[in-house]
Amino acid sequence: MSATDVIRITHLGKDYDTDAGPVTVLRGISFSIHEGEFVAIMGPSGSGKSTLMNILGCLDTPTSGEYVLNGHSVSELDHDQLANLRNRVIGFVFQGFNLLQRATLTENVALPLVYRGVARHERNAKAESLLGKVGLASHVRSYPNKISGGQQQRVAIARSLVGDPRLILADEPTGNLDTHTSQEIMDFFTRLNREDGITVVVVTHEHDIAAYAQRLIRLVDGKIAYDGPAAAGLHEHAEVSS
Ligand SMILES: Nc1ncnc2c1ncn2[C@@H]1O[C@H](COP(=O)(O)OP(=O)(O)O)[C@@H](O)[C@H]1O
Ligand SMILES: [Mg+2]
């Protein structure tokens, strides 16, 4: 593997046990993502995108295959080592924002630092600086239900950045947002990628959103149907589906 691979998965498989028996969701997926890449993952509903993202985010474990995150084989780490690696390397952004409604925006963004034992004034200073970076400097003492969906997603992005991650994993981050707001969010990810060198992996089912990425990975029935330049992959699919 290259020293600059942030993610390397090899023959990754995932089965779920259900009442009707085991269901295979990922069928032997392999790819590497280098430091600094901007990758879109597309695929029909139920193709395994969220399952894959949850494994990449160390929120779930594969049934077979290997996952190497930032040079560490994830299955060889104990619970604390894995939590530590995840907190150091990954920022996760969800479709539903996942903010604490009773906490201020500053408290929401600072929360991951509580678990790291960072002092309150230091946490809050970092959180307020990141809220400034996402354009919410004047809302730091506001609450999630007082701001728009797009603003809430920006808070969630600020929270994902509070631990200085090298990698942002975003599962349909614009799924609940209108087109204009979605573009603002994607412009922000683009800046993080270009200016700060953060590796970005975004799941989406919208062509316009995937077009922000350099590389496209398309999942169909738990297998990779395309992995290559986003422009060519989106063009090819547009022709197939028209
Ligand atoms: N915890 C689970 N238990 C059983 N089946 C699941 C579970 N999570 C997801 N699935 C199934 O796995 C398949 C892929 O789901 P998912 O990864 O959420 O797809 P996508 O994000 O591409 O829509 C679906 O058929 C879904 O019903
Ligand atoms: Mg999903």
PDB file of C-alpha atoms and ligand atoms in Angstrom:
ATOM      1  CA  MET A   1       0.000   0.000   0.000  1.00  0.00           C
ATOM      2  CA  SER A   2       1.060   3.570  -0.595  1.00  0.00           C
ATOM      3  CA  ALA A   3       2.099   5.601   2.447  1.00  0.00           C
ATOM      4  CA  THR A   4      -0.545   8.158   1.546  1.00  0.00           C
ATOM      5  CA  ASP A   5      -3.537   5.778   1.508  1.00  0.00           C
ATOM      6  CA  VAL A   6      -6.044   7.002   4.067  1.00  0.00           C
ATOM      7  CA  ILE A   7      -8.382   4.101   3.332  1.00  0.00           C
ATOM      8  CA  ARG A   8      -7.636   0.691   1.921  1.00  0.00           C
ATOM      9  CA  ILE A   9     -10.313  -2.003   1.822  1.00  0.00           C
ATOM     10  CA  THR A  10      -9.691  -5.467   0.408  1.00  0.00           C
ATOM     11  CA  HIS A  11     -12.418  -8.001  -0.478  1.00  0.00           C
ATOM     12  CA  LEU A  12     -14.704  -6.351   2.045  1.00  0.00           C
ATOM     13  CA  GLY A  13     -17.946  -8.214   2.677  1.00  0.00           C
ATOM     14  CA  LYS A  14     -20.923  -7.541   4.928  1.00  0.00           C
ATOM     15  CA  ASP A  15     -23.836  -9.822   5.814  1.00  0.00           C
ATOM     16  CA  TYR A  16     -26.692  -8.899   8.109  1.00  0.00           C
ATOM     17  CA  ASP A  17     -28.502 -11.556  10.114  1.00  0.00           C
ATOM     18  CA  THR A  18     -32.234 -11.072   9.723  1.00  0.00           C
ATOM     19  CA  ASP A  19     -35.263 -13.120  10.796  1.00  0.00           C
ATOM     20  CA  ALA A  20     -35.397 -14.415   7.219  1.00  0.00           C
ATOM     21  CA  GLY A  21     -31.735 -15.501   7.377  1.00  0.00           C
ATOM     22  CA  PRO A  22     -28.468 -13.805   6.427  1.00  0.00           C
ATOM     23  CA  VAL A  23     -28.603 -11.014   3.844  1.00  0.00           C
ATOM     24  CA  THR A  24     -25.434 -10.186   1.907  1.00  0.00           C
ATOM     25  CA  VAL A  25     -25.100  -6.419   1.437  1.00  0.00           C
ATOM     26  CA  LEU A  26     -21.435  -5.947   0.409  1.00  0.00           C
ATOM     27  CA  ARG A  27     -19.895  -8.550  -1.891  1.00  0.00           C
ATOM     28  CA  GLY A  28     -16.113  -8.342  -1.846  1.00  0.00           C
ATOM     29  CA  ILE A  29     -15.339  -4.656  -2.393  1.00  0.00           C
ATOM     30  CA  SER A  30     -11.760  -3.419  -2.856  1.00  0.00           C
ATOM     31  CA  PHE A  31     -10.417   0.106  -3.294  1.00  0.00           C
ATOM     32  CA  SER A  32      -7.914   2.569  -1.873  1.00  0.00           C
ATOM     33  CA  ILE A  33      -8.440   6.264  -1.242  1.00  0.00           C
ATOM     34  CA  HIS A  34      -5.371   8.483  -1.144  1.00  0.00           C
ATOM     35  CA  GLU A  35      -4.777  11.462   1.091  1.00  0.00           C
ATOM     36  CA  GLY A  36      -6.310  14.551  -0.543  1.00  0.00           C
ATOM     37  CA  GLU A  37      -8.826  12.799  -2.798  1.00  0.00           C
ATOM     38  CA  PHE A  38     -12.452  13.982  -3.152  1.00  0.00           C
ATOM     39  CA  VAL A  39     -14.621  10.928  -3.828  1.00  0.00           C
ATOM     40  CA  ALA A  40     -18.358  10.583  -4.468  1.00  0.00           C
ATOM     41  CA  ILE A  41     -20.100   7.270  -3.831  1.00  0.00           C
ATOM     42  CA  MET A  42     -23.321   6.753  -5.785  1.00  0.00           C
ATOM     43  CA  GLY A  43     -25.695   3.850  -6.254  1.00  0.00           C
ATOM     44  CA  PRO A  44     -29.361   2.930  -6.066  1.00  0.00           C
ATOM     45  CA  SER A  45     -31.172   2.895  -2.740  1.00  0.00           C
ATOM     46  CA  GLY A  46     -30.320  -0.318  -0.892  1.00  0.00           C
ATOM     47  CA  SER A  47     -27.057  -0.879  -2.790  1.00  0.00           C
ATOM     48  CA  GLY A  48     -25.022  -0.773   0.436  1.00  0.00           C
ATOM     49  CA  LYS A  49     -23.722   2.823   0.480  1.00  0.00           C
ATOM     50  CA  SER A  50     -24.546   3.525   4.130  1.00  0.00           C
ATOM     51  CA  THR A  51     -23.345   0.077   5.176  1.00  0.00           C
ATOM     52  CA  LEU A  52     -20.010   0.823   3.495  1.00  0.00           C
ATOM     53  CA  MET A  53     -19.767   4.319   5.039  1.00  0.00           C
ATOM     54  CA  ASN A  54     -20.529   2.961   8.508  1.00  0.00           C
ATOM     55  CA  ILE A  55     -17.714   0.434   8.109  1.00  0.00           C
ATOM     56  CA  LEU A  56     -15.331   3.118   6.788  1.00  0.00           C
ATOM     57  CA  GLY A  57     -16.315   5.274   9.772  1.00  0.00           C
ATOM     58  CA  CYS A  58     -15.641   2.372  12.189  1.00  0.00           C
ATOM     59  CA  LEU A  59     -19.275   2.518  13.343  1.00  0.00           C
ATOM     60  CA  ASP A  60     -19.820  -1.056  12.073  1.00  0.00           C
ATOM     61  CA  THR A  61     -17.542  -4.017  11.324  1.00  0.00           C
ATOM     62  CA  PRO A  62     -17.233  -6.041   8.107  1.00  0.00           C
ATOM     63  CA  THR A  63     -18.094  -9.748   7.973  1.00  0.00           C
ATOM     64  CA  SER A  64     -15.088 -10.516   5.769  1.00  0.00           C
ATOM     65  CA  GLY A  65     -12.136  -8.771   4.171  1.00  0.00           C
ATOM     66  CA  GLU A  66      -9.743  -6.202   5.541  1.00  0.00           C
ATOM     67  CA  TYR A  67      -9.975  -2.497   6.340  1.00  0.00           C
ATOM     68  CA  VAL A  68      -6.777  -0.498   6.764  1.00  0.00           C
ATOM     69  CA  LEU A  69      -7.418   3.044   8.034  1.00  0.00           C
ATOM     70  CA  ASN A  70      -4.447   5.416   8.009  1.00  0.00           C
ATOM     71  CA  GLY A  71      -2.061   2.444   8.035  1.00  0.00           C
ATOM     72  CA  HIS A  72      -3.817   0.521  10.847  1.00  0.00           C
ATOM     73  CA  SER A  73      -5.619  -2.758  10.262  1.00  0.00           C
ATOM     74  CA  VAL A  74      -8.892  -1.978  12.006  1.00  0.00           C
ATOM     75  CA  SER A  75      -9.707  -5.580  13.021  1.00  0.00           C
ATOM     76  CA  GLU A  76      -6.444  -5.815  14.975  1.00  0.00           C
ATOM     77  CA  LEU A  77      -7.248  -2.866  17.230  1.00  0.00           C
ATOM     78  CA  ASP A  78      -8.984  -3.191  20.585  1.00  0.00           C
ATOM     79  CA  HIS A  79     -12.006  -1.067  21.449  1.00  0.00           C
ATOM     80  CA  ASP A  80     -10.055   1.862  22.912  1.00  0.00           C
ATOM     81  CA  GLN A  81      -7.423   1.904  20.169  1.00  0.00           C
ATOM     82  CA  LEU A  82     -10.170   1.923  17.546  1.00  0.00           C
ATOM     83  CA  ALA A  83     -12.078   4.738  19.263  1.00  0.00           C
ATOM     84  CA  ASN A  84      -8.856   6.705  19.488  1.00  0.00           C
ATOM     85  CA  LEU A  85      -7.971   6.180  15.813  1.00  0.00           C
ATOM     86  CA  ARG A  86     -11.496   7.067  14.700  1.00  0.00           C
ATOM     87  CA  ASN A  87     -11.551  10.246  16.785  1.00  0.00           C
ATOM     88  CA  ARG A  88      -8.154  11.325  15.523  1.00  0.00           C
ATOM     89  CA  VAL A  89      -8.670  10.605  11.835  1.00  0.00           C
ATOM     90  CA  ILE A  90     -12.373  10.801  10.912  1.00  0.00           C
ATOM     91  CA  GLY A  91     -15.089  13.435  10.908  1.00  0.00           C
ATOM     92  CA  PHE A  92     -18.547  12.017  10.173  1.00  0.00           C
ATOM     93  CA  VAL A  93     -21.452  14.032   8.697  1.00  0.00           C
ATOM     94  CA  PHE A  94     -24.940  12.493   8.496  1.00  0.00           C
ATOM     95  CA  GLN A  95     -27.982  13.283   6.395  1.00  0.00           C
ATOM     96  CA  GLY A  96     -30.065  14.061   9.501  1.00  0.00           C
ATOM     97  CA  PHE A  97     -27.487  16.437  11.131  1.00  0.00           C
ATOM     98  CA  ASN A  98     -27.682  14.551  14.494  1.00  0.00           C
ATOM     99  CA  LEU A  99     -27.418  17.658  16.692  1.00  0.00           C
ATOM    100  CA  LEU A 100     -28.386  17.825  20.368  1.00  0.00           C
ATOM    101  CA  GLN A 101     -31.470  20.054  20.461  1.00  0.00           C
ATOM    102  CA  ARG A 102     -30.974  21.175  24.066  1.00  0.00           C
ATOM    103  CA  ALA A 103     -27.367  22.216  23.568  1.00  0.00           C
ATOM    104  CA  THR A 104     -26.145  25.494  22.056  1.00  0.00           C
ATOM    105  CA  LEU A 105     -24.360  25.444  18.716  1.00  0.00           C
ATOM    106  CA  THR A 106     -21.049  25.950  20.523  1.00  0.00           C
ATOM    107  CA  GLU A 107     -21.780  23.040  22.879  1.00  0.00           C
ATOM    108  CA  ASN A 108     -22.759  20.821  19.946  1.00  0.00           C
ATOM    109  CA  VAL A 109     -19.538  21.548  18.075  1.00  0.00           C
ATOM    110  CA  ALA A 110     -17.386  21.231  21.228  1.00  0.00           C
ATOM    111  CA  LEU A 111     -18.912  17.902  22.306  1.00  0.00           C
ATOM    112  CA  PRO A 112     -16.296  15.572  20.734  1.00  0.00           C
ATOM    113  CA  LEU A 113     -13.606  17.458  22.681  1.00  0.00           C
ATOM    114  CA  VAL A 114     -15.375  16.729  25.990  1.00  0.00           C
ATOM    115  CA  TYR A 115     -14.517  13.051  25.500  1.00  0.00           C
ATOM    116  CA  ARG A 116     -10.910  13.995  24.898  1.00  0.00           C
ATOM    117  CA  GLY A 117     -10.652  15.850  28.178  1.00  0.00           C
ATOM    118  CA  VAL A 118     -10.032  19.268  26.608  1.00  0.00           C
ATOM    119  CA  ALA A 119     -10.696  22.139  29.061  1.00  0.00           C
ATOM    120  CA  ARG A 120     -13.961  24.025  28.612  1.00  0.00           C
ATOM    121  CA  HIS A 121     -12.557  27.409  27.578  1.00  0.00           C
ATOM    122  CA  GLU A 122     -10.312  25.716  25.028  1.00  0.00           C
ATOM    123  CA  ARG A 123     -13.195  23.602  23.638  1.00  0.00           C
ATOM    124  CA  ASN A 124     -15.453  26.592  23.334  1.00  0.00           C
ATOM    125  CA  ALA A 125     -12.792  28.725  21.671  1.00  0.00           C
ATOM    126  CA  LYS A 126     -12.179  25.996  19.082  1.00  0.00           C
ATOM    127  CA  ALA A 127     -15.918  25.477  18.538  1.00  0.00           C
ATOM    128  CA  GLU A 128     -16.578  29.198  18.094  1.00  0.00           C
ATOM    129  CA  SER A 129     -13.716  29.516  15.648  1.00  0.00           C
ATOM    130  CA  LEU A 130     -15.118  26.642  13.567  1.00  0.00           C
ATOM    131  CA  LEU A 131     -18.630  28.100  13.707  1.00  0.00           C
ATOM    132  CA  GLY A 132     -17.042  31.267  12.303  1.00  0.00           C
ATOM    133  CA  LYS A 133     -15.428  29.247   9.537  1.00  0.00           C
ATOM    134  CA  VAL A 134     -18.839  27.864   8.478  1.00  0.00           C
ATOM    135  CA  GLY A 135     -20.392  31.340   8.588  1.00  0.00           C
ATOM    136  CA  LEU A 136     -22.273  31.062  11.879  1.00  0.00           C
ATOM    137  CA  ALA A 137     -20.200  33.389  14.091  1.00  0.00           C
ATOM    138  CA  SER A 138     -23.275  35.383  15.101  1.00  0.00           C
ATOM    139  CA  HIS A 139     -25.210  32.230  16.137  1.00  0.00           C
ATOM    140  CA  VAL A 140     -22.790  30.600  18.572  1.00  0.00           C
ATOM    141  CA  ARG A 141     -25.225  30.794  21.525  1.00  0.00           C
ATOM    142  CA  SER A 142     -28.265  29.838  19.456  1.00  0.00           C
ATOM    143  CA  TYR A 143     -29.949  26.408  19.459  1.00  0.00           C
ATOM    144  CA  PRO A 144     -30.401  23.953  16.554  1.00  0.00           C
ATOM    145  CA  ASN A 145     -34.184  24.455  16.336  1.00  0.00           C
ATOM    146  CA  LYS A 146     -33.683  28.234  15.893  1.00  0.00           C
ATOM    147  CA  ILE A 147     -31.700  27.892  12.653  1.00  0.00           C
ATOM    148  CA  SER A 148     -32.371  26.524   9.156  1.00  0.00           C
ATOM    149  CA  GLY A 149     -31.566  23.017   7.917  1.00  0.00           C
ATOM    150  CA  GLY A 150     -28.627  24.294   5.903  1.00  0.00           C
ATOM    151  CA  GLN A 151     -27.281  26.087   8.965  1.00  0.00           C
ATOM    152  CA  GLN A 152     -27.758  22.932  11.051  1.00  0.00           C
ATOM    153  CA  GLN A 153     -25.728  20.946   8.538  1.00  0.00           C
ATOM    154  CA  ARG A 154     -23.000  23.583   8.742  1.00  0.00           C
ATOM    155  CA  VAL A 155     -22.979  23.120  12.532  1.00  0.00           C
ATOM    156  CA  ALA A 156     -22.653  19.366  11.988  1.00  0.00           C
ATOM    157  CA  ILE A 157     -19.737  19.978   9.626  1.00  0.00           C
ATOM    158  CA  ALA A 158     -18.080  22.264  12.187  1.00  0.00           C
ATOM    159  CA  ARG A 159     -18.532  19.475  14.775  1.00  0.00           C
ATOM    160  CA  SER A 160     -16.978  16.946  12.375  1.00  0.00           C
ATOM    161  CA  LEU A 161     -13.919  19.226  12.064  1.00  0.00           C
ATOM    162  CA  VAL A 162     -13.347  19.897  15.759  1.00  0.00           C
ATOM    163  CA  GLY A 163     -10.890  17.013  16.156  1.00  0.00           C
ATOM    164  CA  ASP A 164      -8.812  18.145  13.125  1.00  0.00           C
ATOM    165  CA  PRO A 165      -9.639  15.036  11.042  1.00  0.00           C
ATOM    166  CA  ARG A 166      -7.705  14.073   7.903  1.00  0.00           C
ATOM    167  CA  LEU A 167     -10.850  12.453   6.468  1.00  0.00           C
ATOM    168  CA  ILE A 168     -14.477  13.582   6.225  1.00  0.00           C
ATOM    169  CA  LEU A 169     -17.096  10.888   5.597  1.00  0.00           C
ATOM    170  CA  ALA A 170     -20.485  12.371   4.664  1.00  0.00           C
ATOM    171  CA  ASP A 171     -23.498  10.097   4.051  1.00  0.00           C
ATOM    172  CA  GLU A 172     -26.017  12.018   1.899  1.00  0.00           C
ATOM    173  CA  PRO A 173     -25.159  15.316   3.640  1.00  0.00           C
ATOM    174  CA  THR A 174     -27.398  17.283   1.259  1.00  0.00           C
ATOM    175  CA  GLY A 175     -30.262  14.762   1.221  1.00  0.00           C
ATOM    176  CA  ASN A 176     -32.507  17.023   3.317  1.00  0.00           C
ATOM    177  CA  LEU A 177     -31.457  20.335   1.747  1.00  0.00           C
ATOM    178  CA  ASP A 178     -32.611  22.456  -1.196  1.00  0.00           C
ATOM    179  CA  THR A 179     -30.401  22.875  -4.276  1.00  0.00           C
ATOM    180  CA  HIS A 180     -28.884  26.241  -3.352  1.00  0.00           C
ATOM    181  CA  THR A 181     -28.059  25.162   0.203  1.00  0.00           C
ATOM    182  CA  SER A 182     -26.673  21.871  -1.106  1.00  0.00           C
ATOM    183  CA  GLN A 183     -24.308  23.796  -3.369  1.00  0.00           C
ATOM    184  CA  GLU A 184     -23.102  25.906  -0.418  1.00  0.00           C
ATOM    185  CA  ILE A 185     -22.357  22.740   1.559  1.00  0.00           C
ATOM    186  CA  MET A 186     -20.511  21.179  -1.391  1.00  0.00           C
ATOM    187  CA  ASP A 187     -18.547  24.406  -1.979  1.00  0.00           C
ATOM    188  CA  PHE A 188     -17.468  24.211   1.646  1.00  0.00           C
ATOM    189  CA  PHE A 189     -16.328  20.581   1.293  1.00  0.00           C
ATOM    190  CA  THR A 190     -14.423  21.637  -1.838  1.00  0.00           C
ATOM    191  CA  ARG A 191     -12.579  24.332   0.135  1.00  0.00           C
ATOM    192  CA  LEU A 192     -11.728  21.892   2.918  1.00  0.00           C
ATOM    193  CA  ASN A 193     -10.380  19.521   0.302  1.00  0.00           C
ATOM    194  CA  ARG A 194      -8.394  22.040  -1.750  1.00  0.00           C
ATOM    195  CA  GLU A 195      -7.196  24.454   0.925  1.00  0.00           C
ATOM    196  CA  ASP A 196      -6.780  22.176   3.946  1.00  0.00           C
ATOM    197  CA  GLY A 197      -5.983  18.950   2.060  1.00  0.00           C
ATOM    198  CA  ILE A 198      -8.713  17.031   3.864  1.00  0.00           C
ATOM    199  CA  THR A 199      -9.792  13.815   2.144  1.00  0.00           C
ATOM    200  CA  VAL A 200     -13.557  13.932   1.455  1.00  0.00           C
ATOM    201  CA  VAL A 201     -15.870  10.982   0.747  1.00  0.00           C
ATOM    202  CA  VAL A 202     -19.503  11.924   0.037  1.00  0.00           C
ATOM    203  CA  VAL A 203     -22.431   9.600  -0.599  1.00  0.00           C
ATOM    204  CA  THR A 204     -25.098  11.088  -2.842  1.00  0.00           C
ATOM    205  CA  HIS A 205     -27.662  10.037  -5.407  1.00  0.00           C
ATOM    206  CA  GLU A 206     -27.589  13.404  -7.199  1.00  0.00           C
ATOM    207  CA  HIS A 207     -25.386  13.956 -10.257  1.00  0.00           C
ATOM    208  CA  ASP A 208     -24.925  17.663  -9.469  1.00  0.00           C
ATOM    209  CA  ILE A 209     -23.532  16.778  -6.051  1.00  0.00           C
ATOM    210  CA  ALA A 210     -21.289  13.964  -7.320  1.00  0.00           C
ATOM    211  CA  ALA A 211     -19.901  16.366  -9.937  1.00  0.00           C
ATOM    212  CA  TYR A 212     -18.007  18.211  -7.171  1.00  0.00           C
ATOM    213  CA  ALA A 213     -15.813  15.126  -6.690  1.00  0.00           C
ATOM    214  CA  GLN A 214     -12.796  14.121  -8.804  1.00  0.00           C
ATOM    215  CA  ARG A 215     -13.469  10.417  -8.447  1.00  0.00           C
ATOM    216  CA  LEU A 216     -16.698   8.442  -8.561  1.00  0.00           C
ATOM    217  CA  ILE A 217     -17.345   4.999  -7.108  1.00  0.00           C
ATOM    218  CA  ARG A 218     -20.673   3.490  -8.129  1.00  0.00           C
ATOM    219  CA  LEU A 219     -22.128   0.638  -6.088  1.00  0.00           C
ATOM    220  CA  VAL A 220     -24.713  -1.710  -7.531  1.00  0.00           C
ATOM    221  CA  ASP A 221     -25.986  -4.681  -5.499  1.00  0.00           C
ATOM    222  CA  GLY A 222     -23.059  -4.481  -3.097  1.00  0.00           C
ATOM    223  CA  LYS A 223     -20.408  -4.542  -5.830  1.00  0.00           C
ATOM    224  CA  ILE A 224     -18.393  -1.818  -7.524  1.00  0.00           C
ATOM    225  CA  ALA A 225     -19.885  -1.071 -10.942  1.00  0.00           C
ATOM    226  CA  TYR A 226     -17.602   1.921 -11.673  1.00  0.00           C
ATOM    227  CA  ASP A 227     -14.499   3.424 -10.086  1.00  0.00           C
ATOM    228  CA  GLY A 228     -12.821   6.228 -12.002  1.00  0.00           C
ATOM    229  CA  PRO A 229     -12.951   9.924 -12.891  1.00  0.00           C
ATOM    230  CA  ALA A 230     -16.250  11.498 -11.824  1.00  0.00           C
ATOM    231  CA  ALA A 231     -16.739  13.388 -15.100  1.00  0.00           C
ATOM    232  CA  ALA A 232     -16.459  10.232 -17.238  1.00  0.00           C
ATOM    233  CA  GLY A 233     -18.532   8.123 -14.827  1.00  0.00           C
ATOM    234  CA  LEU A 234     -21.359  10.648 -14.654  1.00  0.00           C
ATOM    235  CA  HIS A 235     -21.330  11.098 -18.428  1.00  0.00           C
ATOM    236  CA  GLU A 236     -21.409   7.342 -19.023  1.00  0.00           C
ATOM    237  CA  HIS A 237     -24.296   6.861 -16.638  1.00  0.00           C
ATOM    238  CA  ALA A 238     -26.247   9.765 -18.134  1.00  0.00           C
ATOM    239  CA  GLU A 239     -26.018   8.057 -21.527  1.00  0.00           C
ATOM    240  CA  VAL A 240     -27.010   4.656 -20.153  1.00  0.00           C
ATOM    241  CA  SER A 241     -30.037   6.028 -18.348  1.00  0.00           C
ATOM    242  CA  SER A 242     -31.299   8.309 -21.129  1.00  0.00           C
TER     243      SER A 242
HETATM  244  N1  LIG B   1     -28.983  -3.398  10.369  1.00  0.00           N
HETATM  245  C1  LIG B   1     -29.470  -4.025   9.276  1.00  0.00           C
HETATM  246  N2  LIG B   1     -30.036  -5.235   9.350  1.00  0.00           N
HETATM  247  C2  LIG B   1     -30.505  -5.877   8.246  1.00  0.00           C
HETATM  248  N3  LIG B   1     -30.453  -5.359   7.004  1.00  0.00           N
HETATM  249  C3  LIG B   1     -29.896  -4.140   6.868  1.00  0.00           C
HETATM  250  C4  LIG B   1     -29.371  -3.403   7.972  1.00  0.00           C
HETATM  251  N4  LIG B   1     -28.894  -2.230   7.512  1.00  0.00           N
HETATM  252  C5  LIG B   1     -29.094  -2.223   6.190  1.00  0.00           C
HETATM  253  N5  LIG B   1     -29.712  -3.378   5.791  1.00  0.00           N
HETATM  254  C6  LIG B   1     -30.065  -3.751   4.415  1.00  0.00           C
HETATM  255  O1  LIG B   1     -28.886  -3.670   3.643  1.00  0.00           O
HETATM  256  C7  LIG B   1     -29.151  -3.152   2.357  1.00  0.00           C
HETATM  257  C8  LIG B   1     -28.266  -1.947   2.091  1.00  0.00           C
HETATM  258  O2  LIG B   1     -28.640  -0.917   2.969  1.00  0.00           O
HETATM  259  P1  LIG B   1     -27.871   0.484   2.978  1.00  0.00           P
HETATM  260  O3  LIG B   1     -26.426   0.234   3.191  1.00  0.00           O
HETATM  261  O4  LIG B   1     -28.565   1.351   3.959  1.00  0.00           O
HETATM  262  O5  LIG B   1     -28.109   0.980   1.485  1.00  0.00           O
HETATM  263  P2  LIG B   1     -28.058   2.456   0.849  1.00  0.00           P
HETATM  264  O6  LIG B   1     -27.426   3.373   1.843  1.00  0.00           O
HETATM  265  O7  LIG B   1     -27.269   2.285  -0.404  1.00  0.00           O
HETATM  266  O8  LIG B   1     -29.472   2.828   0.535  1.00  0.00           O
HETATM  267  C9  LIG B   1     -30.643  -2.847   2.316  1.00  0.00           C
HETATM  268  O9  LIG B   1     -31.297  -3.921   1.694  1.00  0.00           O
HETATM  269  C10 LIG B   1     -31.014  -2.753   3.769  1.00  0.00           C
HETATM  270  O10 LIG B   1     -32.334  -3.121   3.976  1.00  0.00           O
HETATM  271 MG    MG B   2     -28.014   5.142   2.768  1.00  0.00          MG
END
